[in-house]
């Protein structure tokens, strides 16, 4: 049984005269892991940023009444706050949850991402992979129903990438609904229930990882994937 | 140097420190919050407000503080607004320094990465929460060096109050010099200003150290 959690209808977005999204339609079900792939400039990040209103769509509808969390390519941790303070900030000031309760939950999340020992350090003392894991924990601290990941490993060295992907995989196993923009094709194949291929502002093809990544029909997608193999 | 003479005049000059410090702290206390508010106004997307604040900072940074003092005291009565000399000084100093603080805060706020706003918004924080808890605390760390400069300038600028015969440090020194035909009073005044700037420098060094717990 599929429970719809997010519906996007005919989404359009322009930056000046450049039309970045040209009518996007898709539905996400509860617990589904969707990866969005496509070359730079295809509109993947813009789509994600429209979903949680970091960008205002020009046209179309986003139907969603659950809380959305987001993880950014550049982490965007609060540098003046410790790891724990990064996690508890929003639950305290936005949700007005008592501090004692938030701290307990935040510590559980830190254990989950394997960073309990970094509880009281500042972001500048963390590696990129650790920063991104803190950013994931910070988003989870708001107890979102959907998590958006905007190229979460693009700013990381290959050896740091896997520790972040590991955390995302763990979330997938816990049935977190996720929409992930990524260039990690191996990861996409492994983790997603559905893959969306975007090109020039439209969804060109979507389907299971098997259909899209192993037997792609669209010639552009085939070219895109073969380019990735060469890298 | 005649120490007996210095001892006989130092008390009178020191009496001026009370007013100097009053002008100093009233300016700091009012001009900093005003500077923050005006900076946020300048960064808002409301053109009339930006235009008005742009004109305000231009006028107050673009004309001599001494001229502004004269205008507040001698010029405003023409328009039916009369101030005591000290009140004229308070008003002028607060508005003048708020103009500088506006530009310093504007620069500090603009130097914070866009990602900080996006992360705050993605976490559901409001504009006020984002500014108060995320952006301004980081901006303050970055603007400490220029604020330190202004804090030192201000203690020296208070001497302009002498032009309105307000009995602050320089005015009392000048009165002493004219009375005794002896410039030692100026040396005492200079020593007092140096002492104050020494304290200000130390305070800012402490502040910078306090904020050095993180890098960005």
CSV table of C-alpha atoms in Angstrom, one decimal:
chain,number,residue,atom,x,y,z
A,1,UNK,CA,0.0,0.0,0.0
A,2,UNK,CA,1.4,3.3,-1.1
A,3,UNK,CA,0.6,6.4,0.8
A,4,UNK,CA,1.3,9.6,-1.1
A,5,UNK,CA,3.3,12.1,0.9
A,6,UNK,CA,4.4,14.7,-1.8
A,7,UNK,CA,2.9,15.6,-5.1
A,8,UNK,CA,4.4,18.0,-7.6
A,9,UNK,CA,2.3,19.3,-10.5
A,10,UNK,CA,3.5,21.2,-13.5
A,11,UNK,CA,6.3,23.0,-11.7
A,12,UNK,CA,7.9,25.8,-13.6
A,13,UNK,CA,10.8,28.0,-12.4
A,14,UNK,CA,12.8,30.7,-14.3
A,15,UNK,CA,15.8,32.6,-13.3
A,16,UNK,CA,15.5,35.8,-15.4
A,17,UNK,CA,15.0,34.5,-19.0
A,18,UNK,CA,16.5,31.1,-18.3
A,19,UNK,CA,13.8,28.5,-17.7
A,20,UNK,CA,15.3,25.9,-15.3
A,21,UNK,CA,12.2,23.8,-14.6
A,22,UNK,CA,9.8,23.3,-17.5
A,23,UNK,CA,6.9,21.5,-16.0
A,24,UNK,CA,7.8,18.9,-13.5
A,25,UNK,CA,5.3,16.2,-12.3
A,26,UNK,CA,6.0,13.5,-9.8
A,27,UNK,CA,4.7,11.9,-6.7
A,28,UNK,CA,6.6,10.5,-3.7
A,29,UNK,CA,5.1,7.8,-1.5
A,30,UNK,CA,5.8,7.4,2.2
A,31,UNK,CA,9.0,5.5,2.8
A,32,UNK,CA,10.2,5.8,-0.8
A,33,UNK,CA,13.8,6.6,-1.7
A,34,UNK,CA,14.0,8.6,-4.9
A,35,UNK,CA,17.3,9.6,-6.4
A,36,UNK,CA,17.5,12.4,-9.0
A,37,UNK,CA,20.3,12.2,-11.5
A,38,UNK,CA,21.2,14.3,-14.5
A,39,UNK,CA,24.0,16.5,-15.7
A,40,UNK,CA,24.8,19.9,-14.2
A,41,UNK,CA,22.2,22.5,-15.1
A,42,UNK,CA,19.5,20.0,-15.6
A,43,UNK,CA,17.5,21.6,-12.8
A,44,UNK,CA,17.8,18.9,-10.2
A,45,UNK,CA,19.0,21.1,-7.4
A,46,UNK,CA,16.4,23.8,-8.3
A,47,UNK,CA,13.7,21.2,-8.1
A,48,UNK,CA,14.8,20.2,-4.6
A,49,UNK,CA,15.1,23.8,-3.5
A,50,UNK,CA,11.5,24.5,-4.7
A,51,UNK,CA,10.2,21.6,-2.7
A,52,UNK,CA,11.1,23.3,0.6
A,53,UNK,CA,10.5,26.8,-0.7
A,54,UNK,CA,14.1,28.0,-0.8
A,55,UNK,CA,13.1,28.9,-4.3
A,56,UNK,CA,9.7,30.2,-5.1
A,57,UNK,CA,8.2,28.3,-8.1
A,58,UNK,CA,6.8,30.5,-10.8
A,59,UNK,CA,4.0,28.1,-11.7
A,60,UNK,CA,2.6,24.8,-10.7
A,61,UNK,CA,1.8,23.2,-7.3
A,62,UNK,CA,3.6,21.5,-4.6
A,63,UNK,CA,1.2,19.5,-2.4
A,64,UNK,CA,2.8,18.4,0.8
A,65,UNK,CA,1.7,19.0,4.4
A,66,UNK,CA,4.5,17.3,6.3
A,67,UNK,CA,7.8,18.6,7.6
A,68,UNK,CA,10.7,18.6,5.1
A,69,UNK,CA,14.3,18.4,6.2
A,70,UNK,CA,17.2,19.3,4.0
A,71,UNK,CA,20.9,18.5,3.7
A,72,UNK,CA,23.1,20.8,1.6
A,73,UNK,CA,26.2,20.2,-0.5
A,74,UNK,CA,28.2,22.6,1.6
A,75,UNK,CA,26.8,21.4,4.9
A,76,UNK,CA,25.9,25.0,6.1
A,77,UNK,CA,26.5,24.2,9.7
A,78,UNK,CA,26.3,27.1,12.1
A,79,UNK,CA,30.1,27.8,12.8
A,80,UNK,CA,29.5,29.7,16.0
A,81,UNK,CA,27.6,26.8,17.6
A,82,UNK,CA,28.9,23.5,18.9
A,83,UNK,CA,27.8,20.2,17.3
A,84,UNK,CA,25.2,19.7,19.9
A,85,UNK,CA,24.0,23.3,19.7
A,86,UNK,CA,23.6,22.9,15.9
A,87,UNK,CA,21.2,20.0,16.5
A,88,UNK,CA,19.2,21.5,19.3
A,89,UNK,CA,18.8,25.1,17.9
A,90,UNK,CA,15.8,24.7,15.7
A,91,UNK,CA,13.8,22.2,17.9
A,92,UNK,CA,14.2,24.7,20.8
A,93,UNK,CA,13.5,28.0,19.0
A,94,UNK,CA,11.1,26.7,16.3
A,95,UNK,CA,9.2,23.8,17.9
A,96,UNK,CA,9.6,25.2,21.5
A,97,UNK,CA,10.5,21.8,22.9
A,98,UNK,CA,12.1,21.9,26.3
A,99,UNK,CA,15.9,21.9,26.2
A,100,UNK,CA,16.4,18.7,28.4
A,101,UNK,CA,14.2,16.7,26.0
A,102,UNK,CA,15.9,18.0,22.9
A,103,UNK,CA,19.4,17.3,24.2
A,104,UNK,CA,18.5,13.7,24.9
A,105,UNK,CA,17.1,13.2,21.4
A,106,UNK,CA,20.0,15.1,19.9
A,107,UNK,CA,22.5,12.8,21.7
A,108,UNK,CA,20.7,9.7,20.3
A,109,UNK,CA,21.0,11.2,16.8
A,110,UNK,CA,24.7,11.9,17.3
A,111,UNK,CA,25.2,8.3,18.4
A,112,UNK,CA,23.3,7.2,15.3
A,113,UNK,CA,25.7,9.1,13.0
A,114,UNK,CA,28.7,8.0,15.1
A,115,UNK,CA,29.7,11.4,16.4
A,116,UNK,CA,28.8,11.4,20.0
A,117,UNK,CA,32.4,12.0,20.8
A,118,UNK,CA,32.2,15.3,18.9
A,119,UNK,CA,29.2,16.6,20.9
A,120,UNK,CA,30.9,19.7,22.2
A,121,UNK,CA,33.4,20.6,19.4
A,122,UNK,CA,32.8,23.3,16.8
A,123,UNK,CA,32.3,22.6,13.1
A,124,UNK,CA,35.7,24.0,12.2
A,125,UNK,CA,37.3,21.1,14.0
A,126,UNK,CA,35.4,18.5,11.9
A,127,UNK,CA,36.3,16.8,8.7
A,128,UNK,CA,34.0,17.2,5.7
A,129,UNK,CA,32.4,13.8,6.2
A,130,UNK,CA,31.8,14.5,9.9
A,131,UNK,CA,30.3,17.9,9.1
A,132,UNK,CA,27.9,16.3,6.7
A,133,UNK,CA,26.9,13.7,9.2
A,134,UNK,CA,26.3,16.5,11.7
A,135,UNK,CA,24.2,18.3,9.1
A,136,UNK,CA,22.1,15.1,8.6
A,137,UNK,CA,21.6,14.8,12.3
A,138,UNK,CA,20.7,18.4,12.6
A,139,UNK,CA,18.0,18.0,9.9
A,140,UNK,CA,16.7,14.8,11.6
A,141,UNK,CA,16.5,16.7,15.0
A,142,UNK,CA,13.4,18.4,13.6
A,143,UNK,CA,11.8,15.0,13.0
A,144,UNK,CA,11.1,15.5,9.3
A,145,UNK,CA,8.8,13.2,7.3
A,146,UNK,CA,10.8,13.8,4.2
A,147,UNK,CA,14.6,14.4,3.8
A,148,UNK,CA,16.0,16.2,0.8
A,149,UNK,CA,19.7,15.7,0.0
A,150,UNK,CA,21.3,18.2,-2.4
A,151,UNK,CA,24.4,16.5,-3.7
A,152,UNK,CA,25.4,15.5,-0.1
A,153,UNK,CA,28.8,14.1,-1.1
A,154,UNK,CA,29.9,16.4,-3.9
A,155,UNK,CA,32.1,18.5,-1.6
A,156,UNK,CA,33.8,15.4,-0.1
A,157,UNK,CA,36.9,13.4,-0.9
A,158,UNK,CA,36.1,9.9,-2.1
A,159,UNK,CA,37.2,8.3,1.2
A,160,UNK,CA,34.9,10.6,3.2
A,161,UNK,CA,32.0,10.0,0.8
A,162,UNK,CA,31.3,6.5,2.0
A,163,UNK,CA,30.8,7.4,5.7
A,164,UNK,CA,28.1,9.8,4.6
A,165,UNK,CA,26.5,7.4,2.2
A,166,UNK,CA,26.5,4.8,5.0
A,167,UNK,CA,24.4,7.1,7.1
A,168,UNK,CA,21.9,7.7,4.3
A,169,UNK,CA,21.6,4.0,3.6
A,170,UNK,CA,20.8,3.5,7.3
A,171,UNK,CA,18.0,6.0,7.0
A,172,UNK,CA,16.7,4.2,3.9
A,173,UNK,CA,16.6,1.0,5.9
A,174,UNK,CA,14.5,2.8,8.5
A,175,UNK,CA,12.0,3.7,5.8
A,176,UNK,CA,12.7,7.4,5.8
A,177,UNK,CA,11.2,9.1,2.8
A,178,UNK,CA,14.1,10.7,0.9
A,179,UNK,CA,14.7,12.6,-2.3
A,180,UNK,CA,18.4,12.6,-3.1
A,181,UNK,CA,20.2,14.5,-5.8
A,182,UNK,CA,23.4,12.7,-6.5
A,183,UNK,CA,26.2,11.9,-8.9
A,184,UNK,CA,27.1,8.7,-7.1
A,185,UNK,CA,25.6,6.2,-9.6
A,186,UNK,CA,26.6,3.1,-7.6
A,187,UNK,CA,25.0,4.5,-4.5
A,188,UNK,CA,21.8,5.4,-6.5
A,189,UNK,CA,21.5,1.9,-7.8
A,190,UNK,CA,21.9,0.4,-4.3
A,191,UNK,CA,19.7,2.7,-2.3
A,192,UNK,CA,16.8,3.9,-4.5
A,193,UNK,CA,13.4,2.6,-5.0
A,194,UNK,CA,13.0,4.9,-8.0
A,195,UNK,CA,15.4,6.9,-10.1
A,196,UNK,CA,14.5,10.1,-11.9
A,197,UNK,CA,16.6,11.3,-14.8
A,198,UNK,CA,16.3,15.0,-15.5
A,199,UNK,CA,17.6,16.8,-18.6
A,200,UNK,CA,17.1,20.5,-19.5
A,201,UNK,CA,14.4,21.1,-16.9
A,202,UNK,CA,12.2,18.1,-17.5
A,203,UNK,CA,11.9,14.6,-16.2
A,204,UNK,CA,13.0,12.5,-19.2
A,205,UNK,CA,12.8,9.1,-17.7
A,206,UNK,CA,11.9,7.6,-14.4
A,207,UNK,CA,11.7,4.0,-13.0
A,208,UNK,CA,13.5,1.4,-11.0
A,209,UNK,CA,17.3,1.6,-10.7
A,210,UNK,CA,17.4,-1.6,-12.9
A,211,UNK,CA,15.4,0.1,-15.6
A,212,UNK,CA,17.2,3.4,-15.6
A,213,UNK,CA,20.7,2.6,-14.6
A,214,UNK,CA,21.2,-0.8,-16.1
A,215,UNK,CA,19.0,-0.7,-19.2
A,216,UNK,CA,18.4,2.9,-20.0
A,217,UNK,CA,16.2,3.7,-23.0
A,218,UNK,CA,16.9,7.4,-23.5
A,219,UNK,CA,19.9,8.0,-25.6
A,220,UNK,CA,20.9,11.1,-23.5
A,221,UNK,CA,20.7,9.1,-20.4
A,222,UNK,CA,22.8,6.4,-21.9
A,223,UNK,CA,25.4,9.0,-22.9
A,224,UNK,CA,25.3,10.5,-19.4
A,225,UNK,CA,25.8,7.1,-17.7
A,226,UNK,CA,28.7,6.1,-20.0
A,227,UNK,CA,30.4,9.4,-19.2
A,228,UNK,CA,30.0,8.6,-15.6
A,229,UNK,CA,31.6,5.2,-16.1
A,230,UNK,CA,34.7,6.7,-17.7
A,231,UNK,CA,35.3,9.0,-14.7
B,1,UNK,CA,57.9,70.2,35.2
B,2,UNK,CA,56.1,71.8,38.2
B,3,UNK,CA,54.4,69.0,39.9
B,4,UNK,CA,52.7,71.2,42.5
B,5,UNK,CA,51.1,73.2,39.6
B,6,UNK,CA,50.0,69.9,37.9
B,7,UNK,CA,48.5,68.8,41.1
B,8,UNK,CA,46.6,72.0,41.5
B,9,UNK,CA,44.9,71.8,38.0
B,10,UNK,CA,44.4,68.0,37.6
B,11,UNK,CA,41.3,67.9,39.7
B,12,UNK,CA,39.5,70.5,37.5
B,13,UNK,CA,40.4,68.7,34.3
B,14,UNK,CA,39.4,65.3,35.7
B,15,UNK,CA,36.0,66.8,36.5
B,16,UNK,CA,35.5,66.9,32.7
B,17,UNK,CA,35.8,63.1,32.4
B,18,UNK,CA,32.3,62.7,33.8
B,19,UNK,CA,30.8,64.5,30.8
B,20,UNK,CA,33.2,62.9,28.4
B,21,UNK,CA,32.2,59.4,29.6
B,22,UNK,CA,28.5,60.4,29.6
B,23,UNK,CA,28.7,61.4,25.9
B,24,UNK,CA,30.7,58.3,25.1
B,25,UNK,CA,28.4,55.8,26.7
B,26,UNK,CA,25.1,57.4,25.6
B,27,UNK,CA,26.4,57.3,22.1
B,28,UNK,CA,27.5,53.7,22.3
B,29,UNK,CA,24.3,52.6,24.0
B,30,UNK,CA,21.9,54.2,21.5
B,31,UNK,CA,24.0,54.2,18.3
B,32,UNK,CA,24.7,50.4,18.3
B,33,UNK,CA,21.1,49.2,18.3
B,34,UNK,CA,20.2,52.0,15.9
B,35,UNK,CA,23.0,50.9,13.6
B,36,UNK,CA,21.8,47.3,13.6
B,37,UNK,CA,18.2,48.3,12.9
B,38,UNK,CA,19.2,50.7,10.1
B,39,UNK,CA,21.5,48.1,8.6
B,40,UNK,CA,18.6,45.6,8.5
B,41,UNK,CA,16.5,48.4,6.9
B,42,UNK,CA,19.2,49.0,4.3
B,43,UNK,CA,19.3,45.3,3.5
B,44,UNK,CA,15.5,45.1,3.3
B,45,UNK,CA,13.6,44.9,0.0
B,46,UNK,CA,11.6,48.0,0.7
B,47,UNK,CA,13.0,50.7,-1.6
B,48,UNK,CA,11.7,53.9,0.2
B,49,UNK,CA,13.4,52.7,3.4
B,50,UNK,CA,16.6,51.9,1.6
B,51,UNK,CA,16.5,55.3,0.0
B,52,UNK,CA,15.9,57.2,3.2
B,53,UNK,CA,18.6,55.3,5.1
B,54,UNK,CA,21.0,55.8,2.1
B,55,UNK,CA,20.4,59.6,2.3
B,56,UNK,CA,20.8,59.5,6.1
B,57,UNK,CA,24.2,57.7,6.1
B,58,UNK,CA,25.4,59.9,3.2
B,59,UNK,CA,24.6,63.1,5.1
B,60,UNK,CA,26.0,62.1,8.5
B,61,UNK,CA,29.1,60.4,7.1
B,62,UNK,CA,29.6,63.1,4.5
B,63,UNK,CA,29.7,66.2,6.6
B,64,UNK,CA,32.0,67.1,9.5
B,65,UNK,CA,30.8,66.1,12.9
B,66,UNK,CA,31.7,69.6,14.2
B,67,UNK,CA,29.4,71.1,11.6
B,68,UNK,CA,26.6,68.7,12.7
B,69,UNK,CA,27.1,69.8,16.3
B,70,UNK,CA,26.9,73.5,15.4
B,71,UNK,CA,23.8,72.8,13.3
B,72,UNK,CA,22.1,70.9,16.1
B,73,UNK,CA,22.9,73.7,18.6
B,74,UNK,CA,22.8,76.9,16.6
B,75,UNK,CA,20.9,75.9,13.5
B,76,UNK,CA,17.9,73.9,14.8
B,77,UNK,CA,16.5,76.8,16.9
B,78,UNK,CA,15.8,78.5,13.6
B,79,UNK,CA,13.3,75.7,13.1
B,80,UNK,CA,11.9,76.0,16.6
B,81,UNK,CA,13.9,73.1,18.0
B,82,UNK,CA,16.1,74.2,21.0
B,83,UNK,CA,18.5,71.9,22.8
B,84,UNK,CA,20.7,72.4,25.8
B,85,UNK,CA,24.4,72.1,24.6
B,86,UNK,CA,24.8,68.6,26.1
B,87,UNK,CA,21.5,67.4,24.6
B,88,UNK,CA,22.5,68.7,21.2
B,89,UNK,CA,25.8,66.8,21.6
B,90,UNK,CA,23.9,63.5,22.6
B,91,UNK,CA,21.6,63.8,19.6
B,92,UNK,CA,24.4,64.6,17.1
B,93,UNK,CA,26.8,62.0,18.4
B,94,UNK,CA,24.1,59.2,18.4
B,95,UNK,CA,22.9,60.0,14.9
B,96,UNK,CA,26.5,60.4,13.6
B,97,UNK,CA,27.9,57.2,15.0
B,98,UNK,CA,24.7,55.3,14.2
B,99,UNK,CA,25.4,56.2,10.5
B,100,UNK,CA,28.9,54.6,10.7
B,101,UNK,CA,27.6,51.6,12.7
B,102,UNK,CA,24.9,51.1,10.0
B,103,UNK,CA,27.5,50.7,7.3
B,104,UNK,CA,29.7,48.5,9.5
B,105,UNK,CA,26.8,46.2,10.4
B,106,UNK,CA,25.5,46.2,6.8
B,107,UNK,CA,28.9,45.0,5.7
B,108,UNK,CA,29.2,42.4,8.5
B,109,UNK,CA,25.7,41.0,7.8
B,110,UNK,CA,26.3,40.8,4.0
B,111,UNK,CA,29.6,38.9,4.6
B,112,UNK,CA,27.7,36.0,6.1
B,113,UNK,CA,27.3,33.2,3.5
B,114,UNK,CA,23.9,32.6,1.9
B,115,UNK,CA,24.0,29.0,3.1
B,116,UNK,CA,23.5,30.2,6.6
B,117,UNK,CA,20.2,31.8,5.7
B,118,UNK,CA,19.2,28.7,3.7
B,119,UNK,CA,20.0,26.3,6.5
B,120,UNK,CA,18.0,28.4,8.9
B,121,UNK,CA,15.1,28.6,6.6
B,122,UNK,CA,15.2,24.9,5.9
B,123,UNK,CA,15.0,24.3,9.7
B,124,UNK,CA,11.9,26.4,9.9
B,125,UNK,CA,13.4,29.5,11.6
B,126,UNK,CA,11.8,32.9,11.1
B,127,UNK,CA,13.6,36.0,9.8
B,128,UNK,CA,13.9,37.4,13.3
B,129,UNK,CA,15.2,34.1,14.7
B,130,UNK,CA,17.6,33.7,11.9
B,131,UNK,CA,19.0,37.2,12.3
B,132,UNK,CA,19.1,37.2,16.1
B,133,UNK,CA,20.5,33.7,16.6
B,134,UNK,CA,22.5,32.8,13.5
B,135,UNK,CA,23.5,35.9,11.4
B,136,UNK,CA,24.1,38.7,13.9
B,137,UNK,CA,26.3,36.6,16.3
B,138,UNK,CA,28.5,35.7,13.4
B,139,UNK,CA,28.5,39.2,11.9
B,140,UNK,CA,29.5,40.7,15.3
B,141,UNK,CA,32.7,38.6,15.4
B,142,UNK,CA,33.6,39.9,11.9
B,143,UNK,CA,33.0,43.6,12.6
B,144,UNK,CA,34.9,43.8,15.9
B,145,UNK,CA,38.1,45.3,14.3
B,146,UNK,CA,36.2,48.2,12.6
B,147,UNK,CA,34.1,48.7,15.7
B,148,UNK,CA,37.3,48.9,17.7
B,149,UNK,CA,38.4,51.8,15.5
B,150,UNK,CA,35.1,53.6,15.9
B,151,UNK,CA,35.2,53.1,19.7
B,152,UNK,CA,38.6,54.8,19.7
B,153,UNK,CA,37.5,57.6,17.3
B,154,UNK,CA,34.5,58.3,19.5
B,155,UNK,CA,36.5,58.9,22.7
B,156,UNK,CA,38.5,61.5,20.8
B,157,UNK,CA,35.5,63.0,19.0
B,158,UNK,CA,33.9,63.8,22.4
B,159,UNK,CA,36.5,66.6,22.5
B,160,UNK,CA,34.4,68.4,19.9
B,161,UNK,CA,31.9,69.1,22.6
B,162,UNK,CA,34.4,71.8,23.7
B,163,UNK,CA,33.1,73.9,20.8
B,164,UNK,CA,29.7,74.1,22.5
B,165,UNK,CA,31.4,75.1,25.8
B,166,UNK,CA,30.4,71.8,27.3
B,167,UNK,CA,32.8,71.3,30.3
B,168,UNK,CA,34.4,68.0,29.2
B,169,UNK,CA,38.1,67.2,29.4
B,170,UNK,CA,39.4,69.3,26.6
B,171,UNK,CA,37.2,72.3,27.4
B,172,UNK,CA,38.4,72.3,31.0
B,173,UNK,CA,42.0,72.0,29.9
B,174,UNK,CA,41.6,74.9,27.5
B,175,UNK,CA,40.1,77.0,30.2
B,176,UNK,CA,43.1,76.2,32.4
B,177,UNK,CA,45.6,77.0,29.7
B,178,UNK,CA,43.9,80.4,28.9
B,179,UNK,CA,43.8,81.3,32.6
B,180,UNK,CA,47.4,80.3,33.5
B,181,UNK,CA,49.2,80.9,30.2
B,182,UNK,CA,50.6,77.4,30.7
B,183,UNK,CA,50.1,74.4,28.3
B,184,UNK,CA,50.6,71.7,30.9
B,185,UNK,CA,46.8,71.2,31.1
B,186,UNK,CA,46.9,69.9,27.5
B,187,UNK,CA,49.4,67.3,28.5
B,188,UNK,CA,47.1,66.1,31.3
B,189,UNK,CA,44.2,66.0,28.9
B,190,UNK,CA,46.3,64.0,26.4
B,191,UNK,CA,47.2,61.6,29.2
B,192,UNK,CA,43.6,61.0,30.1
B,193,UNK,CA,42.6,60.4,26.5
B,194,UNK,CA,45.5,57.9,26.1
B,195,UNK,CA,44.4,56.1,29.3
B,196,UNK,CA,40.9,55.8,27.9
B,197,UNK,CA,42.1,54.5,24.5
B,198,UNK,CA,44.3,52.0,26.3
B,199,UNK,CA,41.3,50.7,28.2
B,200,UNK,CA,39.2,50.5,24.9
B,201,UNK,CA,42.0,48.6,23.1
B,202,UNK,CA,42.1,46.1,26.0
B,203,UNK,CA,38.4,45.7,26.0
B,204,UNK,CA,38.3,44.9,22.3
B,205,UNK,CA,41.3,42.6,22.6
B,206,UNK,CA,39.2,40.7,25.2
B,207,UNK,CA,36.2,40.7,23.0
B,208,UNK,CA,38.1,39.3,20.0
B,209,UNK,CA,39.5,36.6,22.2
B,210,UNK,CA,36.1,35.8,23.5
B,211,UNK,CA,34.9,35.3,19.9
B,212,UNK,CA,37.9,33.3,18.9
B,213,UNK,CA,36.4,30.0,20.1
B,214,UNK,CA,35.5,29.2,16.5
B,215,UNK,CA,36.8,29.8,13.0
B,216,UNK,CA,34.8,30.4,10.0
